[in-house]
Amino acid sequence: MQAIIEHPWFLPLTVGIVIIALFPLVAAYIVLAERKLLADFQVRLGPMRVGPHGLLQPIADALKLLLKEDVIPAAADRGLFWFAPVISTWTALTAFALLPFTEQLHVVDVNVGLLVIVAMSAVGVLGIIIGGWAANSHYPLLGALRSSAQLVSYEVALGLALICGVMSAGSLSMVEIVQAQLERRVWLAFDNYGLMFIAFIIFLISAIAETNRLPFDLPEAESELVAGFMTEYSGLRWGLYFLAEYASIIVIGGVGVTLFWGGWLRPFPNVSWLEVPLNVVFPLAFFLLAALISFRLSRRLLRFSRWRALLMAATGAALAGVGLLFLLPVAHPTLSALFWFLFKVGLFIYFVIWIRGTFPRFRYDQLMDIGWKYLVPLAMAAVLANALVGMLRAT
Amino acid sequence: MAERTYLGADELILNMGPQHPSTHGVLRVVLKLDGERILRADCVIGYLHRGIEKIAEYRTYQMFAPYVDRMDYVAAVSNGLGYCLAVEKLLGIEAPPRAQVVRVIMTELNRIASHLLWLGTHALDIGAVTPLFYVMREREEILNIFEAYCGARLTTHAFRIGGLQYDVYEGMEQQVKRFCKMFRPKIDEYEELLTENRIWKDRTIGVGVLTAEDCKAYGVTGPLLRAAGVKWDIRKAQPYSGYDRYEFEIPTRPNGDTYDRYLVRIQEMRQSVRIIEQAIEDIPEGPIMAKVGKVIKPPPGEVYVSIEAPKGELGYYIVSDGSTQPYRVRVRPPSFVNLQALDKMARGGLVADIVAIIGSIDIVLGEVDR
C-alpha cells in the first residue's frame, strides 16, 4: 500500500481520474449556479422543480441529454460531425492537466505549462470550426467562421497579456509562476506599480472572448444564428460541446488565477499573522454560513415536502462538514490552498456570469475592431511598459 | 446591386425564419449574403394569415369587434378603439365623455405595455438578456389592470361600439395612479441599463437608417417616422377620443436610426404616463354608452378612421351596404406597412444588424398577416 501511495504516478493518476470523473458533474452544477445567478439578476427564481431549489436539476438535464435521440443531418459529413465535439472536449480536458490546484495537487507540472494550455485552447477552436463545417448548414457555417476569426484575433491579445505575467514571474511552469508570486510578495495583477493591472484587464476581456461568452458569444449568437456552430447538434454530442465550453471557462479562470491572482496562495501570503484568520476562519465561516442558509431553507421546505427538506438539510450538513475539515491540522495546508484556488476561480466564473446578465452582444465587425485596434496595441504597450519597469526594478 | 461581391466569392442565401428566435413570430426573411454583409433582404409573409378582413364580411358589426384584437395582440385595446371609432363614425354617433376618458386611459396603458414588450424583445435580440424580465414585471401590472377591468389580459375586447360595456371598477383610479407613480423610476432603470451603454450604442447608432423622405415614400409611420425627425402623431394631428384635452409632447429625434427609435419609444412611454395621470384625475360622470340599437345597421357609405396605435397609424376602412354586416373591411396595419422598409434599411448591414432592425420596426406578425 505504502509503495502504491509513494509511487510517482500515484498522485497524477488519482488527480486525473478525479477530474475526469467529477468534471461533468461540476460543470452541470456550474450551469445550475449560472441559471440561479442569472435568475437572481433577472427578478425570478430559476430552476425550482427538480429537487429542493433545483438542486437535482443538473442530474435531470444530464439524464435527458443521454436519452435524447442522436440526430445526424443527412447532408452532414458523418465522420467529421462525430469527431468535432471530441476535439473540443479532449483539448479542454487536457488543459486541465496543467492546472495547479495546489503546490502538490496537479496532474503534471511541465516547464512550458502555460504554453501547452494556450496551445490546447487554440486547437480547441478546431473542434468548433470542423463542427460548424461538417453540419453542412448555413447557420453553423457562419458561426464557425465567426468563431475562427474571433478566437484567432483574441488569442493574440490574450497571449500578449500572458507574456506580461510570464515576464514578471520568469517562468512558464504554472507551479513556478505561483511560487514566484510568493517570492515577490505580491499577486502579479498588482505588480509593477499597477502596470500589471492593465495586462490583467486585457486578459479578462480576451478570456471572456476566448470562452465565447456574452458579450462575445458571436459564434453562438442565439438571436442571430439560432445556436451558431451547435445548431445541428443534439443529445450527447451537444452535451460534449457544452462540457467543453464550461471546461474552457474553468481552465481560463484557472490560468487567470494562477498568473494574476496568486494561484493557491491566500491573500497576503507573506503576512504570517493572517494565517489563521484567512486559512481557517474564513473558509470555516464561508461554509458554515452556506450550511446555515441551507438549514433555514430546509426548515421552510418542511411545509411542502419532507424529502425535499431532508435533501436540503443533507446539503447543509455536507457543507458544514466541509467547513469543519478546515479545523483539522493534518489536512489543513493542502485543503486551504485548494479552497483559495477554487474560491478565486469561482469569483472569476461569477464575474463572467454577471457580465452575461448585463451587457448586449457585440457585432462581428466591432468585435474585430476592439480586438485588433484597441486590445492588441494596448497589450503590446503593456508588454513594453512592464518589461521596462521590470528591468529597472531588477537593476 | 453589384453583381460581383467583394472578394468575387459566391453569394450565400440564408433563409431566416419562419422559425427563428428573433423574427418575432413567423416572419421569414430570405437574406442574400456576401459573407456576413447583407446584399438583399426579402420578406416572406403570410404564415399567420387568418383572413380576418374576409371574416368581417360574414359577421355583424358587434360580432367582428373581438376579431380585431387578434391582429396586433400586444396592443389589442388600440385595435379595438380604432374599430369602434370607425363604426361610430359610420353610424354618426360619438361615445359619451366618460367613456372617452376611460378609452384614453386604457389605450395609453396598452401603449406602454406594447412598448415594454418591444423594449424587452429588442434588447434580447441585441443580446441584453436582462431587461426582458424587468419589462415583463411592469407589464404584468398593466395586464392586471386590464384583467380587473374587463376580465381578459391580452385580447381584451375592452370597448364596445358606442362606448363601454363595463364602468370603471372600484379602486381602478388608485391602481392606475399607483402604477404611474411606480413606473416612472422604472423607465430610468431601463435607461440606466441601455441608453448610455457603449455596446448598445455601438449596436444601434447608424444602424437601419431611414430618412424622413424614405419614410414618406414607404408610408412608414409611428415611432420610425418620429425618429426620422417628423413631428407626426395622429393624436395631435387629427385628435380623436378627446386627446386634444391632454398636454403631451411628440418626441422626435433627428437621425432615423435604431438608437433614435429606441429613444423615441422610451420618451413615448413617459408621455403616455403623463396622459394617463391627467386623464385619471378627472373622469367625468355620466353614461358610458351612447344610444346604439341592439342591431347595428349603418347607412350605406364608407368611412376611413385612423388612430395612433403603438406601432404607427392604424386605419380602418369600412364600407357599409346598409345591412347588419360590413360589405368590406380593410385594415391599414402599421406593422405591415413599416415592414416594407426592411430591405431598404438592411442593405449593406451585417447579419447582426437585421436582427436589430427587425426589432426596431416593432412588428407583430398577427397584424402583418391578419
mmCIF file with all atom_site columns, N, CA and C in Angstrom, chain B residues 133-155:
data_model
loop_
_atom_site.group_PDB
_atom_site.id
_atom_site.type_symbol
_atom_site.label_atom_id
_atom_site.label_alt_id
_atom_site.label_comp_id
_atom_site.label_asym_id
_atom_site.label_entity_id
_atom_site.label_seq_id
_atom_site.pdbx_PDB_ins_code
_atom_site.Cartn_x
_atom_site.Cartn_y
_atom_site.Cartn_z
_atom_site.occupancy
_atom_site.B_iso_or_equiv
_atom_site.pdbx_formal_charge
_atom_site.auth_seq_id
_atom_site.auth_comp_id
_atom_site.auth_asym_id
_atom_site.auth_atom_id
_atom_site.pdbx_PDB_model_num
ATOM 1  N N  . PHE B 1 133 ? -36.858 40.707 -18.486 1.00 0.00 ? 133 PHE B N  1
ATOM 2  C CA . PHE B 1 133 ? -37.564 40.302 -17.274 1.00 0.00 ? 133 PHE B CA 1
ATOM 3  C C  . PHE B 1 133 ? -38.035 41.507 -16.480 1.00 0.00 ? 133 PHE B C  1
ATOM 4  N N  . TYR B 1 134 ? -37.292 42.593 -16.557 1.00 0.00 ? 134 TYR B N  1
ATOM 5  C CA . TYR B 1 134 ? -37.739 43.807 -15.880 1.00 0.00 ? 134 TYR B CA 1
ATOM 6  C C  . TYR B 1 134 ? -39.023 44.324 -16.527 1.00 0.00 ? 134 TYR B C  1
ATOM 7  N N  . VAL B 1 135 ? -39.050 44.378 -17.861 1.00 0.00 ? 135 VAL B N  1
ATOM 8  C CA . VAL B 1 135 ? -40.234 44.940 -18.510 1.00 0.00 ? 135 VAL B CA 1
ATOM 9  C C  . VAL B 1 135 ? -41.434 44.026 -18.300 1.00 0.00 ? 135 VAL B C  1
ATOM 10 N N  . MET B 1 136 ? -41.208 42.721 -18.236 1.00 0.00 ? 136 MET B N  1
ATOM 11 C CA . MET B 1 136 ? -42.328 41.815 -18.005 1.00 0.00 ? 136 MET B CA 1
ATOM 12 C C  . MET B 1 136 ? -42.942 42.060 -16.636 1.00 0.00 ? 136 MET B C  1
ATOM 13 N N  . ARG B 1 137 ? -42.083 42.396 -15.674 1.00 0.00 ? 137 ARG B N  1
ATOM 14 C CA . ARG B 1 137 ? -42.550 42.675 -14.325 1.00 0.00 ? 137 ARG B CA 1
ATOM 15 C C  . ARG B 1 137 ? -43.527 43.859 -14.335 1.00 0.00 ? 137 ARG B C  1
ATOM 16 N N  . GLU B 1 138 ? -43.174 44.921 -15.080 1.00 0.00 ? 138 GLU B N  1
ATOM 17 C CA . GLU B 1 138 ? -44.039 46.098 -15.098 1.00 0.00 ? 138 GLU B CA 1
ATOM 18 C C  . GLU B 1 138 ? -45.264 45.866 -15.974 1.00 0.00 ? 138 GLU B C  1
ATOM 19 N N  . ARG B 1 139 ? -45.065 45.128 -17.078 1.00 0.00 ? 139 ARG B N  1
ATOM 20 C CA . ARG B 1 139 ? -46.193 44.864 -17.965 1.00 0.00 ? 139 ARG B CA 1
ATOM 21 C C  . ARG B 1 139 ? -47.271 44.085 -17.222 1.00 0.00 ? 139 ARG B C  1
ATOM 22 N N  . GLU B 1 140 ? -46.834 43.233 -16.327 1.00 0.00 ? 140 GLU B N  1
ATOM 23 C CA . GLU B 1 140 ? -47.771 42.452 -15.531 1.00 0.00 ? 140 GLU B CA 1
ATOM 24 C C  . GLU B 1 140 ? -48.759 43.354 -14.791 1.00 0.00 ? 140 GLU B C  1
ATOM 25 N N  . GLU B 1 141 ? -48.256 44.469 -14.257 1.00 0.00 ? 141 GLU B N  1
ATOM 26 C CA . GLU B 1 141 ? -49.138 45.393 -13.531 1.00 0.00 ? 141 GLU B CA 1
ATOM 27 C C  . GLU B 1 141 ? -50.234 45.923 -14.453 1.00 0.00 ? 141 GLU B C  1
ATOM 28 N N  . ILE B 1 142 ? -49.819 46.276 -15.692 1.00 0.00 ? 142 ILE B N  1
ATOM 29 C CA . ILE B 1 142 ? -50.813 46.785 -16.641 1.00 0.00 ? 142 ILE B CA 1
ATOM 30 C C  . ILE B 1 142 ? -51.835 45.697 -16.961 1.00 0.00 ? 142 ILE B C  1
ATOM 31 N N  . LEU B 1 143 ? -51.338 44.493 -17.196 1.00 0.00 ? 143 LEU B N  1
ATOM 32 C CA . LEU B 1 143 ? -52.268 43.409 -17.532 1.00 0.00 ? 143 LEU B CA 1
ATOM 33 C C  . LEU B 1 143 ? -53.230 43.137 -16.371 1.00 0.00 ? 143 LEU B C  1
ATOM 34 N N  . ASN B 1 144 ? -52.729 43.326 -15.150 1.00 0.00 ? 144 ASN B N  1
ATOM 35 C CA . ASN B 1 144 ? -53.620 43.148 -14.002 1.00 0.00 ? 144 ASN B CA 1
ATOM 36 C C  . ASN B 1 144 ? -54.755 44.163 -14.037 1.00 0.00 ? 144 ASN B C  1
ATOM 37 N N  . ILE B 1 145 ? -54.410 45.402 -14.433 1.00 0.00 ? 145 ILE B N  1
ATOM 38 C CA . ILE B 1 145 ? -55.457 46.426 -14.535 1.00 0.00 ? 145 ILE B CA 1
ATOM 39 C C  . ILE B 1 145 ? -56.475 46.006 -15.599 1.00 0.00 ? 145 ILE B C  1
ATOM 40 N N  . PHE B 1 146 ? -55.973 45.552 -16.747 1.00 0.00 ? 146 PHE B N  1
ATOM 41 C CA . PHE B 1 146 ? -56.877 45.099 -17.809 1.00 0.00 ? 146 PHE B CA 1
ATOM 42 C C  . PHE B 1 146 ? -57.778 43.980 -17.302 1.00 0.00 ? 146 PHE B C  1
ATOM 43 N N  . GLU B 1 147 ? -57.168 43.053 -16.590 1.00 0.00 ? 147 GLU B N  1
ATOM 44 C CA . GLU B 1 147 ? -57.918 41.888 -16.132 1.00 0.00 ? 147 GLU B CA 1
ATOM 45 C C  . GLU B 1 147 ? -59.023 42.315 -15.163 1.00 0.00 ? 147 GLU B C  1
ATOM 46 N N  . ALA B 1 148 ? -58.658 43.251 -14.273 1.00 0.00 ? 148 ALA B N  1
ATOM 47 C CA . ALA B 1 148 ? -59.654 43.711 -13.321 1.00 0.00 ? 148 ALA B CA 1
ATOM 48 C C  . ALA B 1 148 ? -60.760 44.478 -14.040 1.00 0.00 ? 148 ALA B C  1
ATOM 49 N N  . TYR B 1 149 ? -60.393 45.154 -15.140 1.00 0.00 ? 149 TYR B N  1
ATOM 50 C CA . TYR B 1 149 ? -61.396 45.962 -15.838 1.00 0.00 ? 149 TYR B CA 1
ATOM 51 C C  . TYR B 1 149 ? -62.336 45.095 -16.663 1.00 0.00 ? 149 TYR B C  1
ATOM 52 N N  . CYS B 1 150 ? -61.773 44.209 -17.492 1.00 0.00 ? 150 CYS B N  1
ATOM 53 C CA . CYS B 1 150 ? -62.656 43.501 -18.424 1.00 0.00 ? 150 CYS B CA 1
ATOM 54 C C  . CYS B 1 150 ? -62.484 41.990 -18.396 1.00 0.00 ? 150 CYS B C  1
ATOM 55 N N  . GLY B 1 151 ? -61.653 41.488 -17.505 1.00 0.00 ? 151 GLY B N  1
ATOM 56 C CA . GLY B 1 151 ? -61.575 40.045 -17.379 1.00 0.00 ? 151 GLY B CA 1
ATOM 57 C C  . GLY B 1 151 ? -60.552 39.383 -18.256 1.00 0.00 ? 151 GLY B C  1
ATOM 58 N N  . ALA B 1 152 ? -60.048 40.088 -19.268 1.00 0.00 ? 152 ALA B N  1
ATOM 59 C CA . ALA B 1 152 ? -59.054 39.495 -20.150 1.00 0.00 ? 152 ALA B CA 1
ATOM 60 C C  . ALA B 1 152 ? -57.752 40.258 -20.019 1.00 0.00 ? 152 ALA B C  1
ATOM 61 N N  . ARG B 1 153 ? -56.665 39.607 -20.336 1.00 0.00 ? 153 ARG B N  1
ATOM 62 C CA . ARG B 1 153 ? -55.375 40.258 -20.183 1.00 0.00 ? 153 ARG B CA 1
ATOM 63 C C  . ARG B 1 153 ? -54.768 40.643 -21.520 1.00 0.00 ? 153 ARG B C  1
ATOM 64 N N  . LEU B 1 154 ? -54.957 39.823 -22.522 1.00 0.00 ? 154 LEU B N  1
ATOM 65 C CA . LEU B 1 154 ? -54.271 40.076 -23.782 1.00 0.00 ? 154 LEU B CA 1
ATOM 66 C C  . LEU B 1 154 ? -55.244 40.548 -24.853 1.00 0.00 ? 154 LEU B C  1
ATOM 67 N N  . THR B 1 155 ? -56.142 39.667 -25.258 1.00 0.00 ? 155 THR B N  1
ATOM 68 C CA . THR B 1 155 ? -57.140 40.066 -26.247 1.00 0.00 ? 155 THR B CA 1
ATOM 69 C C  . THR B 1 155 ? -58.350 40.553 -25.470 1.00 0.00 ? 155 THR B C  1
#
